[in-house]
Short mmCIF file of C-alpha atoms in Angstrom, two decimals:
data_model
loop_
_atom_site.label_atom_id
_atom_site.label_comp_id
_atom_site.label_asym_id
_atom_site.label_seq_id
_atom_site.Cartn_x
_atom_site.Cartn_y
_atom_site.Cartn_z
CA UNK A 1 95.29 93.18 47.45
CA UNK A 2 96.76 96.19 49.20
CA UNK A 3 93.32 97.72 49.44
CA UNK A 4 91.98 94.55 51.04
CA UNK A 5 94.89 94.53 53.50
CA UNK A 6 94.18 98.16 54.37
CA UNK A 7 90.50 97.44 54.98
CA UNK A 8 91.41 94.43 57.14
CA UNK A 9 93.85 96.51 59.19
CA UNK A 10 91.22 99.22 59.68
CA UNK A 11 88.71 96.62 60.89
CA UNK A 12 91.24 95.15 63.30
CA UNK A 13 92.06 98.58 64.70
CA UNK A 14 88.38 99.40 65.07
CA UNK A 15 87.81 96.11 66.86
CA UNK A 16 90.72 96.74 69.19
CA UNK A 17 89.40 100.20 70.01
CA UNK A 18 85.96 98.77 70.71
CA UNK A 19 87.43 96.15 73.05
CA UNK A 20 89.44 98.83 74.81
CA UNK A 21 86.47 101.13 75.42
CA UNK A 22 83.84 98.47 76.11
CA UNK A 23 84.72 98.23 79.85
CA UNK A 24 84.42 102.01 80.15
CA UNK A 25 80.97 101.98 78.58
CA UNK A 26 79.93 99.16 80.93
CA UNK A 27 81.24 100.97 84.03
CA UNK A 28 78.41 102.28 86.24
CA UNK A 29 77.82 106.01 85.99
CA UNK A 30 78.02 107.58 89.46
CA UNK A 31 77.41 111.13 90.60
CA UNK A 32 79.36 111.00 93.85
CA UNK A 33 81.70 109.06 96.12
CA UNK A 34 78.63 108.09 98.15
CA UNK A 35 77.08 106.27 95.17
CA UNK A 36 80.38 104.53 94.45
CA UNK A 37 80.67 103.46 98.08
CA UNK A 38 77.17 101.96 98.00
CA UNK A 39 78.06 99.89 94.92
CA UNK A 40 81.30 98.72 96.51
CA UNK A 41 79.59 97.75 99.75
CA UNK A 42 77.08 95.63 97.84
CA UNK A 43 79.88 94.07 95.79
CA UNK A 44 81.81 93.19 98.95
CA UNK A 45 78.73 91.68 100.57
CA UNK A 46 78.15 89.59 97.46
CA UNK A 47 81.74 88.34 97.51
CA UNK A 48 82.58 90.20 94.32
CA UNK A 49 85.98 91.05 92.92
CA UNK A 50 85.62 94.81 92.66
CA UNK A 51 83.80 97.45 90.65
CA UNK A 52 85.14 99.43 87.69
CA UNK A 53 84.30 103.14 87.54
CA UNK A 54 85.00 105.91 85.04
CA UNK A 55 88.14 107.50 86.45
CA UNK A 56 86.99 111.11 86.14
CA UNK A 57 83.88 110.38 88.21
CA UNK A 58 85.56 109.15 91.38
CA UNK A 59 88.25 110.09 93.86
CA UNK A 60 89.40 106.82 95.51
CA UNK A 61 90.22 108.64 98.74
CA UNK A 62 86.71 110.07 99.00
CA UNK A 63 85.19 106.70 98.13
CA UNK A 64 87.25 105.13 100.92
CA UNK A 65 85.96 107.72 103.41
CA UNK A 66 82.37 107.08 102.41
CA UNK A 67 82.76 103.31 102.46
CA UNK A 68 84.56 103.36 105.83
CA UNK A 69 81.62 105.30 107.24
CA UNK A 70 78.93 102.85 106.12
CA UNK A 71 80.72 99.48 106.08
CA UNK A 72 81.52 98.17 109.60
CA UNK A 73 84.38 95.90 108.52
CA UNK A 74 88.05 96.90 108.68
CA UNK A 75 89.31 96.82 105.10
CA UNK A 76 91.76 98.14 102.54
CA UNK A 77 90.64 99.60 99.22
CA UNK A 78 92.79 98.59 96.25
CA UNK A 79 92.66 100.94 93.26
CA UNK A 80 93.85 99.91 89.78
CA UNK A 81 93.89 102.44 86.93
CA UNK A 82 93.26 100.99 83.45
CA UNK A 83 94.29 102.30 79.98
CA UNK A 84 90.61 102.80 79.10
CA UNK A 85 90.25 105.66 81.63
CA UNK A 86 88.58 103.45 84.21
CA UNK A 87 89.59 102.76 87.79
CA UNK A 88 88.83 99.43 89.39
CA UNK A 89 88.21 99.52 93.15
CA UNK A 90 88.31 96.33 95.17
CA UNK A 91 87.53 95.90 98.88
CA UNK A 92 89.99 93.68 100.73
CA UNK A 93 88.65 92.79 104.19
CA UNK A 94 91.22 92.17 106.92
CA UNK A 95 90.79 88.91 108.88
CA UNK A 96 87.61 88.11 106.98
CA UNK A 97 86.69 84.96 108.92
CA UNK A 98 87.26 86.62 112.28
CA UNK A 99 85.29 89.73 111.37
CA UNK A 100 82.46 87.49 110.16
CA UNK A 101 82.59 85.80 113.55
CA UNK A 102 82.35 89.21 115.19
CA UNK A 103 79.27 89.95 113.10
CA UNK A 104 77.63 86.74 114.31
CA UNK A 105 78.42 87.69 117.89
CA UNK A 106 76.99 91.17 117.28
CA UNK A 107 73.74 89.59 116.10
CA UNK A 108 73.54 87.51 119.29
CA UNK A 109 74.36 90.47 121.54
CA UNK A 110 71.85 92.69 119.77
CA UNK A 111 69.13 90.06 120.14
CA UNK A 112 69.79 89.99 123.89
CA UNK A 113 69.89 93.77 124.31
CA UNK A 114 66.94 94.80 122.13
CA UNK A 115 63.38 93.82 123.01
CA UNK A 116 60.04 94.15 121.25
CA UNK A 117 58.33 97.47 121.75
CA UNK A 118 61.51 99.52 122.08
CA UNK A 119 61.73 102.76 120.14
CA UNK A 120 64.74 103.28 117.89
CA UNK A 121 66.27 105.61 120.48
CA UNK A 122 65.81 102.98 123.17
CA UNK A 123 67.41 100.36 120.93
CA UNK A 124 70.39 102.62 120.33
CA UNK A 125 70.77 103.17 124.08
CA UNK A 126 70.57 99.43 124.79
CA UNK A 127 73.26 98.67 122.20
CA UNK A 128 75.43 101.56 123.40
CA UNK A 129 75.25 100.27 126.98
CA UNK A 130 75.90 96.66 125.99
CA UNK A 131 79.05 97.62 124.08
CA UNK A 132 80.41 99.87 126.81
CA UNK A 133 79.90 97.13 129.41
CA UNK A 134 81.48 94.50 127.17
CA UNK A 135 84.53 96.41 125.96
CA UNK A 136 87.52 98.01 127.65
CA UNK A 137 89.51 100.83 126.09
CA UNK A 138 92.89 99.53 124.88
CA UNK A 139 95.25 101.98 126.56
CA UNK A 140 98.39 100.13 125.44
CA UNK A 141 97.49 100.25 121.74
CA UNK A 142 96.44 103.89 122.00
CA UNK A 143 99.82 104.76 123.53
CA UNK A 144 101.83 103.32 120.63
CA UNK A 145 103.69 105.86 118.50
CA UNK A 146 102.78 104.22 115.18
CA UNK A 147 100.11 101.58 115.76
CA UNK A 148 99.05 99.24 112.96
CA UNK A 149 95.53 100.34 112.07
CA UNK A 150 94.77 96.96 110.48
CA UNK A 151 94.98 95.09 113.80
CA UNK A 152 92.02 93.88 115.88
CA UNK A 153 91.84 96.82 118.35
CA UNK A 154 90.87 99.06 115.41
CA UNK A 155 88.06 96.76 114.26
CA UNK A 156 84.84 95.25 115.49
CA UNK A 157 86.44 91.89 116.22
CA UNK A 158 88.72 93.55 118.77
CA UNK A 159 85.79 95.10 120.62
CA UNK A 160 83.38 92.18 120.33
CA UNK A 161 85.63 89.13 120.54
CA UNK A 162 88.63 90.39 122.53
CA UNK A 163 86.59 92.90 124.56
CA UNK A 164 89.34 95.45 124.06
CA UNK A 165 89.60 98.19 121.41
CA UNK A 166 90.41 101.79 120.56
CA UNK A 167 87.86 104.23 119.15
CA UNK A 168 87.72 102.70 115.65
CA UNK A 169 86.95 99.31 117.16
CA UNK A 170 84.16 100.77 119.28
CA UNK A 171 82.70 102.61 116.30
CA UNK A 172 82.76 99.63 113.97
CA UNK A 173 81.40 97.30 116.63
CA UNK A 174 78.54 99.71 117.32
CA UNK A 175 77.86 99.77 113.58
CA UNK A 176 77.64 95.97 113.52
CA UNK A 177 75.32 95.94 116.52
CA UNK A 178 73.04 98.52 114.93
CA UNK A 179 73.03 96.63 111.62
CA UNK A 180 71.98 93.47 113.49
CA UNK A 181 69.14 95.39 115.13
CA UNK A 182 67.93 96.87 111.84
CA UNK A 183 69.24 100.36 112.59
CA UNK A 184 71.31 102.46 110.20
CA UNK A 185 74.37 104.24 111.56
CA UNK A 186 77.60 105.59 110.12
CA UNK A 187 81.12 105.73 111.48
CA UNK A 188 82.52 109.26 111.72
CA UNK A 189 86.32 109.58 111.45
CA UNK A 190 88.05 112.79 112.50
CA UNK A 191 91.61 113.29 111.28
CA UNK A 192 91.93 116.39 113.43
CA UNK A 193 91.20 114.44 116.61
CA UNK A 194 92.57 111.06 115.50
CA UNK A 195 89.26 109.75 116.81
CA UNK A 196 86.05 108.14 115.62
CA UNK A 197 82.44 107.75 116.73
CA UNK A 198 78.99 107.17 115.22
CA UNK A 199 76.14 109.17 113.74
CA UNK A 200 72.49 108.24 113.26
CA UNK A 201 69.51 110.04 111.83
CA UNK A 202 66.12 109.80 113.51
CA UNK A 203 63.05 111.68 112.32
CA UNK A 204 65.18 113.88 110.08
CA UNK A 205 67.60 114.88 112.86
CA UNK A 206 71.24 113.76 113.03
CA UNK A 207 72.54 112.61 116.41
CA UNK A 208 76.02 111.52 117.47
CA UNK A 209 77.02 108.67 119.76
CA UNK A 210 80.56 108.31 121.11
CA UNK A 211 80.76 104.94 122.86
CA UNK A 212 84.49 105.37 123.48
CA UNK A 213 84.06 108.60 125.42
CA UNK A 214 81.23 106.99 127.40
CA UNK A 215 83.50 104.14 128.56
CA UNK A 216 85.59 105.33 131.55
CA UNK A 217 89.36 104.78 131.73
CA UNK A 218 90.29 102.86 133.79
CA UNK A 219 87.38 100.56 133.08
CA UNK A 220 84.59 100.57 135.68
CA UNK A 221 82.85 97.32 134.75
CA UNK A 222 79.08 97.78 134.54
CA UNK A 223 79.20 101.56 134.79
CA UNK A 224 78.09 103.35 131.61
CA UNK A 225 78.15 107.09 130.99
CA UNK A 226 75.59 108.75 128.72
CA UNK A 227 77.41 112.06 128.36
CA UNK A 228 78.07 111.42 124.65
CA UNK A 229 74.88 109.58 123.74
CA UNK A 230 72.54 111.13 121.16
CA UNK A 231 74.09 114.58 120.98
CA UNK A 232 73.22 117.11 118.30
CA UNK A 233 75.99 118.55 116.13
CA UNK A 234 75.89 121.77 118.16
CA UNK A 235 76.30 119.87 121.42
CA UNK A 236 79.07 117.61 120.11
CA UNK A 237 81.02 120.50 118.59
CA UNK A 238 81.86 121.70 122.08
CA UNK A 239 84.34 118.81 122.40
CA UNK A 240 84.70 117.26 118.91
CA UNK A 241 85.90 118.41 115.49
CA UNK A 242 84.86 116.67 112.24
CA UNK A 243 83.77 117.20 108.65
CA UNK A 244 80.08 117.57 109.45
CA UNK A 245 79.03 118.40 105.87
CA UNK A 246 80.59 115.19 104.48
CA UNK A 247 78.63 112.94 106.83
CA UNK A 248 75.41 114.88 106.41
CA UNK A 249 75.65 114.34 102.64
CA UNK A 250 76.38 110.67 103.24
CA UNK A 251 73.31 110.29 105.46
CA UNK A 252 71.25 112.11 102.81
CA UNK A 253 72.43 109.66 100.15
CA UNK A 254 71.61 106.67 102.36
CA UNK A 255 68.12 107.98 102.97
CA UNK A 256 67.62 108.28 99.20
CA UNK A 257 68.74 104.66 98.76
CA UNK A 258 66.09 103.53 101.23
CA UNK A 259 63.26 105.69 99.89
#
């Protein structure tokens, strides 16, 4: 009887261990934060409830950076560590309905700005000009000592629906416009400058577009500068500081996804 009880206990323990480690075995195996960000973006687009990763394979902060660069919505990334050595990451979009409305508006604006026969560079210029004409730099928000980065001026809905934003709003709105036009761009965030802009890759070359710096303050209506449109890294580095290697690797990973 005792032997039977011992065998039963061993089976129960084995079953419990299997249940504990099953989620870890089912977690996708990723090589980088860029791969994790791609999975999270797809999960968010599908209305999912998060993705579980093997904890040793990801750094949530790096995943956030990569996802922020490629996903034009303002969001928070919730991380939950499990006993089975997995970490569940879940994207929580701020003002989901309003940002979806901004995306619809971006599609309409892109359809008006982009015409058949344009090259990709011409499309980028048309979208850049449309955004600069539409939006005004939000001086009041920029002047705040501790602004709330989850508010509309920091997101595409601020730029597209309110026509007023700071650099993050410009960058995310430009990302939405490019997405609507079938162009791939990333949002570049610089902690050193407390500033953000966009990067694209055409014919193997990376170019940078800073819509914020091309929109004069005070606003001049229809006037659009092209001083910061389609600059190389060497040209941009004269005025900007950023983690160039991080975004180059991100663009590399996105090219692999599409190949």
